[in-house]
Coordinates of C-alpha atoms and ligand atoms in Angstrom, one line a residue:
X1 CA -1.3 -5.9 -57.4
X2 CA -4.3 -5.8 -59.7
X3 CA -7.5 -4.1 -58.9
X4 CA -11.0 -3.9 -60.3
X5 CA -14.5 -2.8 -59.4
X6 CA -16.3 -5.6 -57.5
X7 CA -19.6 -3.8 -57.0
X8 CA -21.2 -0.9 -55.2
X9 CA -23.0 -0.1 -51.9
X10 CA -26.6 1.0 -52.0
X11 CA -25.5 4.6 -51.8
X12 CA -23.4 4.2 -54.9
X13 CA -19.9 4.0 -53.4
X14 CA -17.6 1.6 -55.1
X15 CA -16.4 -1.6 -53.6
X16 CA -13.1 -2.6 -55.1
X17 CA -11.3 -6.0 -55.3
X18 CA -7.5 -6.1 -55.0
X19 CA -5.4 -9.2 -55.9
X20 CA -2.0 -9.9 -54.4
X21 CA 0.4 -12.8 -54.9
X22 CA 1.4 -14.9 -57.9
X23 CA 0.8 -18.6 -58.7
X24 CA 2.1 -21.1 -57.8
X25 CA 2.1 -19.3 -54.4
X26 CA -1.1 -18.1 -52.7
X27 CA -3.2 -15.5 -54.6
X28 CA -5.4 -13.5 -52.4
X29 CA -8.4 -11.4 -53.5
X30 CA -9.4 -8.7 -51.0
X31 CA -12.5 -6.5 -50.9
X32 CA -12.4 -2.9 -49.6
X33 CA -15.8 -3.7 -48.0
X34 CA -14.9 -5.1 -44.6
X35 CA -11.2 -5.5 -45.6
X36 CA -12.5 -8.9 -46.5
X37 CA -10.7 -12.0 -47.8
X38 CA -12.9 -12.8 -50.8
X39 CA -10.9 -15.6 -52.4
X40 CA -7.6 -17.4 -51.5
X41 CA -6.3 -19.6 -54.2
X42 CA -3.5 -22.0 -53.2
X43 CA -1.8 -25.0 -54.8
X44 CA -3.4 -28.0 -52.9
X45 CA -1.4 -31.1 -52.0
X46 CA -2.7 -32.9 -55.1
X47 CA -1.2 -30.1 -57.3
X48 CA -4.6 -28.6 -58.2
X49 CA -5.2 -24.8 -57.6
X50 CA -8.3 -24.2 -55.5
X51 CA -10.0 -21.3 -53.7
X52 CA -10.0 -22.6 -50.1
X53 CA -12.2 -19.9 -48.4
X54 CA -15.9 -19.2 -48.5
X55 CA -17.1 -15.9 -50.1
X56 CA -20.2 -14.2 -51.5
X57 CA -20.8 -13.5 -55.1
X58 CA -22.0 -9.9 -54.7
X59 CA -22.1 -6.9 -52.4
X60 CA -25.8 -7.4 -51.9
X61 CA -25.3 -11.0 -50.8
X62 CA -22.7 -9.8 -48.4
X63 CA -24.8 -7.1 -46.9
X64 CA -27.8 -9.5 -46.5
X65 CA -25.6 -12.1 -44.8
X66 CA -24.8 -12.5 -41.1
X67 CA -22.0 -15.0 -41.7
X68 CA -19.1 -12.6 -41.8
X69 CA -17.4 -14.7 -44.6
X70 CA -13.7 -13.6 -44.7
X71 CA -14.4 -10.2 -43.1
X72 CA -12.3 -8.2 -40.7
X73 CA -14.5 -8.1 -37.6
X74 CA -14.3 -5.3 -35.0
X75 CA -14.2 -3.1 -33.1
X76 CA -14.7 -6.0 -30.7
X77 CA -14.8 -9.5 -32.3
X78 CA -17.0 -12.1 -30.5
X79 CA -19.6 -11.2 -27.9
X80 CA -20.0 -8.7 -25.1
X81 CA -22.8 -9.8 -22.7
X82 CA -25.9 -7.6 -23.0
X83 CA -23.7 -5.0 -24.8
X84 CA -23.0 -3.2 -21.5
X85 CA -19.8 -2.9 -19.6
X86 CA -17.8 -0.5 -17.4
X87 CA -14.8 1.2 -18.8
X88 CA -12.7 3.9 -17.1
X89 CA -15.4 4.4 -14.5
X90 CA -18.4 4.9 -16.8
X91 CA -20.9 2.5 -18.4
X92 CA -20.6 1.8 -22.1
X93 CA -23.6 0.6 -24.0
X94 CA -22.9 -0.9 -27.4
X95 CA -25.2 -2.2 -30.2
X96 CA -26.8 -5.6 -29.6
X97 CA -28.0 -7.7 -32.5
X98 CA -27.3 -11.3 -31.4
X99 CA -29.8 -12.7 -28.9
X100 CA -29.4 -9.6 -26.7
X101 CA -25.6 -9.5 -26.9
X102 CA -23.1 -7.4 -28.9
X103 CA -21.5 -9.5 -31.6
X104 CA -18.5 -8.6 -33.8
X105 CA -18.6 -4.9 -33.1
X106 CA -22.4 -4.3 -33.3
X107 CA -25.0 -4.2 -36.1
X108 CA -22.9 -2.0 -38.3
X109 CA -19.5 -3.5 -37.6
X110 CA -16.2 -3.1 -39.4
X111 CA -17.2 -5.9 -41.8
X112 CA -19.8 -3.5 -43.3
X113 CA -17.5 -0.5 -43.8
X114 CA -15.5 0.6 -46.8
X115 CA -11.8 0.5 -45.9
X116 CA -9.3 2.7 -47.7
X117 CA -6.3 1.1 -49.4
X118 CA -3.4 3.0 -48.0
X119 CA -0.6 1.0 -49.6
X120 CA -0.4 -1.8 -52.1
X121 CA 2.2 -3.8 -54.1
X122 CA 2.5 -7.1 -55.9
X123 CA 2.6 -9.0 -52.6
X124 CA 0.9 -6.8 -50.1
X125 CA -2.0 -4.5 -49.4
X126 CA -2.8 -2.4 -46.4
X127 CA -6.3 -1.1 -45.6
X128 CA -7.4 1.5 -43.1
X129 CA -10.6 2.4 -41.3
X130 CA -11.2 5.4 -39.1
X131 CA -14.0 4.5 -36.7
X132 CA -15.4 7.7 -35.1
X133 CA -15.9 8.2 -31.3
X134 CA -19.2 6.6 -30.3
X135 CA -19.3 4.2 -33.3
X136 CA -21.8 1.5 -32.3
X137 CA -21.4 2.9 -28.8
X138 CA -17.7 2.4 -28.4
X139 CA -15.8 5.4 -27.0
X140 CA -12.8 7.0 -28.8
X141 CA -11.9 7.5 -32.4
X142 CA -10.1 4.3 -33.4
X143 CA -7.8 4.1 -36.4
X144 CA -7.5 0.5 -37.5
X145 CA -5.2 -0.9 -40.2
X146 CA -5.0 -4.4 -41.6
X147 CA -2.0 -5.4 -43.7
X148 CA -2.1 -8.5 -45.9
X149 CA 1.1 -10.0 -47.2
X150 CA 1.7 -13.0 -49.3
X151 CA 5.0 -14.8 -49.2
X152 CA 6.4 -18.4 -49.7
X153 CA 3.3 -20.4 -49.3
X154 CA 1.8 -18.2 -46.6
X155 CA -0.4 -15.3 -45.9
X156 CA 0.4 -12.9 -43.1
X157 CA -2.3 -10.6 -41.7
X158 CA -1.3 -7.8 -39.3
X159 CA -4.0 -5.9 -37.5
X160 CA -3.2 -2.6 -35.8
X161 CA -5.1 0.0 -34.0
X162 CA -4.7 3.3 -32.1
X163 CA -7.2 5.4 -30.2
X164 CA -7.7 8.9 -28.9
X165 CA -9.6 7.8 -25.8
X166 CA -9.8 4.7 -23.6
X167 CA -11.6 1.9 -25.5
X168 CA -11.7 -1.8 -26.2
X169 CA -10.3 -3.5 -29.3
X170 CA -10.4 -7.1 -30.5
X171 CA -9.9 -7.5 -34.2
X172 CA -9.8 -10.7 -36.2
X173 CA -10.3 -12.2 -39.6
X174 CA -13.4 -14.4 -40.1
X175 CA -12.4 -16.6 -43.0
X176 CA -14.0 -20.0 -43.3
X177 CA -11.8 -22.7 -44.8
X178 CA -12.7 -25.6 -47.0
X179 CA -9.4 -27.3 -48.1
X180 CA -11.3 -29.2 -50.8
X181 CA -12.3 -25.9 -52.3
X182 CA -15.1 -23.4 -51.8
X183 CA -18.5 -25.1 -52.4
X184 CA -17.0 -28.6 -52.2
X185 CA -19.4 -29.6 -49.4
X186 CA -18.9 -30.5 -45.8
X187 CA -15.5 -30.3 -44.0
X188 CA -16.5 -33.1 -41.6
X189 CA -13.7 -35.2 -42.9
X190 CA -11.0 -32.5 -42.4
X191 CA -8.6 -33.3 -39.6
X192 CA -8.3 -30.6 -37.0
X193 CA -5.6 -30.2 -34.4
X194 CA -5.6 -27.5 -31.8
X195 CA -2.7 -26.4 -29.6
X196 CA -5.0 -26.0 -26.7
X197 CA -5.6 -27.8 -23.4
X198 CA -8.7 -25.9 -22.3
X199 CA -11.8 -24.3 -23.7
X200 CA -14.5 -21.8 -22.4
X201 CA -18.0 -23.3 -21.9
X202 CA -20.7 -20.8 -22.9
X203 CA -24.4 -20.2 -22.2
X204 CA -27.0 -20.8 -25.0
X205 CA -26.3 -17.3 -26.3
X206 CA -22.6 -17.8 -26.6
X207 CA -21.5 -15.9 -23.4
X208 CA -18.8 -17.5 -21.3
X209 CA -20.2 -19.3 -18.2
X210 CA -17.1 -18.8 -16.2
X211 CA -13.6 -20.2 -16.1
X212 CA -12.0 -22.3 -18.9
X213 CA -12.1 -26.1 -18.4
X214 CA -9.7 -28.8 -19.6
X215 CA -10.5 -30.4 -23.0
X216 CA -9.7 -33.8 -21.6
X217 CA -12.5 -36.2 -22.2
X218 CA -14.6 -33.7 -24.2
X219 CA -15.4 -33.2 -27.9
X220 CA -13.1 -30.2 -27.7
X221 CA -10.0 -32.4 -27.3
X222 CA -8.1 -31.8 -30.6
X223 CA -4.7 -32.1 -29.0
X224 CA -4.1 -35.0 -31.5
X225 CA -5.5 -34.5 -35.0
X226 CA -9.1 -35.7 -35.3
X227 CA -11.9 -35.4 -37.9
X228 CA -14.4 -32.7 -37.2
X229 CA -17.5 -34.7 -38.0
X230 CA -17.7 -36.9 -34.8
X231 CA -17.1 -33.8 -32.6
X232 CA -20.0 -31.7 -34.1
X233 CA -22.3 -34.7 -33.7
X234 CA -21.4 -35.4 -30.1
X235 CA -24.2 -35.3 -27.4
X236 CA -22.1 -33.1 -25.2
X237 CA -24.5 -30.4 -23.9
X238 CA -22.1 -27.6 -25.0
X239 CA -22.0 -29.0 -28.6
X240 CA -25.8 -29.6 -28.7
X241 CA -26.5 -26.1 -27.5
X242 CA -24.2 -24.5 -30.0
X243 CA -25.2 -26.9 -32.8
X244 CA -21.6 -27.8 -33.2
X245 CA -18.4 -26.2 -32.1
X246 CA -18.6 -22.4 -31.5
X247 CA -16.1 -22.0 -28.7
X248 CA -13.0 -20.2 -27.6
X249 CA -10.0 -22.4 -26.9
X250 CA -6.9 -21.2 -24.9
X251 CA -3.9 -21.4 -27.2
X252 CA -0.9 -22.8 -25.4
X253 CA 2.1 -20.5 -25.0
X254 CA 2.7 -16.9 -26.0
X255 CA 3.9 -14.8 -28.9
X256 CA 3.5 -15.9 -32.5
X257 CA 3.1 -19.6 -32.4
X258 CA 1.1 -22.4 -34.0
X259 CA -2.5 -22.4 -32.8
X260 CA -4.2 -24.9 -35.1
X261 CA -3.6 -27.3 -38.0
X262 CA -6.4 -28.1 -40.6
X263 CA -5.8 -30.9 -43.1
X264 CA -7.9 -32.5 -45.8
X265 CA -7.0 -36.0 -46.7
X266 CA -9.1 -35.7 -49.8
X267 CA -6.9 -33.1 -51.5
X268 CA -3.8 -33.7 -49.3
X269 CA -3.9 -30.0 -48.3
X270 CA -2.6 -28.8 -45.0
X271 CA -3.0 -25.4 -43.4
X272 CA -1.2 -24.2 -40.2
X273 CA -2.7 -21.2 -38.4
X274 CA -0.2 -19.2 -36.4
X275 CA -1.3 -16.4 -34.0
X276 CA 0.0 -14.2 -31.3
X277 CA -3.4 -14.1 -29.5
X278 CA -4.4 -15.9 -26.3
X279 CA -7.6 -17.3 -27.7
X280 CA -9.0 -19.0 -30.8
X281 CA -12.7 -19.1 -31.6
X282 CA -13.4 -22.3 -33.4
X283 CA -16.7 -22.1 -35.3
X284 CA -17.8 -25.0 -37.5
X285 CA -20.3 -23.1 -39.6
X286 CA -23.2 -24.1 -37.5
X287 CA -25.6 -21.4 -38.7
X288 CA -25.0 -22.0 -42.4
X289 CA -28.5 -23.3 -43.4
X290 CA -28.6 -23.3 -47.2
X291 CA -29.8 -19.8 -47.5
X292 CA -26.5 -18.2 -48.4
X293 CA -24.8 -18.8 -51.8
X294 CA -21.1 -19.1 -52.7
X295 CA -19.4 -16.9 -55.3
X296 CA -20.1 -19.8 -57.7
X297 CA -23.8 -19.9 -56.8
X298 CA -23.8 -23.0 -54.6
X299 CA -25.7 -23.1 -51.4
X300 CA -23.7 -23.1 -48.2
X301 CA -25.0 -25.7 -45.8
X302 CA -24.1 -26.4 -42.1
X303 CA -20.4 -27.5 -41.8
X304 CA -19.4 -26.4 -45.3
X305 CA -16.5 -24.5 -43.8
X306 CA -14.7 -23.9 -40.6
X307 CA -13.7 -20.5 -39.2
X308 CA -10.6 -20.3 -37.0
X309 CA -10.6 -16.9 -35.5
X310 CA -7.6 -15.9 -33.3
X311 CA -8.5 -13.2 -30.8
X312 CA -8.8 -12.3 -27.1
X313 CA -11.2 -14.5 -25.1
X314 CA -14.9 -13.5 -25.5
X315 CA -16.6 -11.0 -23.3
X316 CA -13.3 -9.8 -21.7
X317 CA -14.9 -6.6 -20.4
X318 CA -16.7 -8.8 -17.8
X319 CA -13.6 -10.9 -17.0
X320 CA -11.0 -8.5 -15.5
X321 CA -8.5 -11.4 -14.9
X322 CA -8.4 -12.4 -18.6
X323 CA -6.0 -10.7 -21.0
X324 CA -7.4 -7.3 -21.5
X325 CA -8.9 -5.7 -24.6
X326 CA -8.5 -2.2 -23.2
X327 CA -6.5 0.2 -25.5
X328 CA -5.3 3.6 -24.2
X329 CA -4.3 6.6 -26.1
X330 CA -0.6 6.4 -27.0
X331 CA -0.7 2.5 -27.1
X332 CA -0.8 0.4 -30.2
X333 CA -2.9 -2.7 -30.5
X334 CA -1.2 -5.3 -32.7
X335 CA -2.4 -8.8 -33.7
X336 CA -0.6 -10.9 -36.2
X337 CA -1.9 -14.1 -37.7
X338 CA -0.4 -16.4 -40.5
X339 CA -1.9 -19.0 -42.7
X340 CA 0.9 -21.3 -43.7
X341 CA 0.2 -23.8 -46.5
X342 CA 2.6 -26.8 -47.2
Ligands
GAL1 C1 -18.8 -16.6 -35.1 C2 -19.6 -16.7 -33.9 C3 -20.8 -17.5 -34.2 C4 -21.6 -16.8 -35.3 C5 -20.7 -16.5 -36.5 C6 -21.3 -15.7 -37.6 O1 -17.6 -15.9 -34.9 O2 -18.9 -17.3 -32.9 O3 -21.7 -17.6 -33.1 O4 -22.2 -15.6 -34.9 O5 -19.5 -15.9 -36.1 O6 -22.4 -16.3 -38.1

């Protein structure tokens, strides 16, 4: 493990960058700000080493951005309608900063916090964050840990959390992939396959409308590998309203299993996403509008990356029959995901 100073927060606190892994295997650069994946360099199918995730050049760019590039998002990834819900008999009110809803843990989410490196070696690093009781409105002091490990062409990310009072937890990693390399342009030609037979339609603010529906006959049908471009240009009202895909799909099966495959024919690079979560938010970079810059200074435009975010289904506090995000004292939240490169 190597580390260096990446930058500093406005109050002067240092943001460090830690590197794990060794070429020709994956080499992962992590930031203590947001326990963020800053760069992920892999050997592509054509033999060329490329960074296949989007990232910001500076701390200031990151703090000014609402794209969550590579960040660990929490305490509750995705949306909670109106930022209000009932938990253990009382009403919880959390921060709302996305069209009236809570998104990715509130305005000052885990992606904006300095995480402490609690262990690190050549191939792994573990980062910890203690989120106080009442943080963004969420009850209970939550201790979260994210452990990154690099091995044999893959990266494993293990999220854990414990609490001292009843709360809700839904952590994920928000990396955007471009298998032709960061800043290489659109991923429209990437082939996507999803191990999912149903998806959750949403209202214009991204809140689930009701029950999941079959993907059959919709642009969300990626049961067989298909290019992303035609789906995000479909006239399906769900796609039009979200300006692309920004939807939760129900991953078939249980336990750690394959959830998605992303492949670029241009560089012959293939990524499998494995996850133990019931849902996967598929987000095709719809809000990237040219105003954010890559670590190499290039503008990110719509569709320049795709985020595949394993998690619970969105807005679970309002859907008691969906897998629950509630965490009680004495329990341990665990979420494992893997990025496997051929
Ligand atoms: C996604 C979310 C999108 C958007 C994005 C960040 O996870 O589903 O609607 O908010 O994060 O820009």
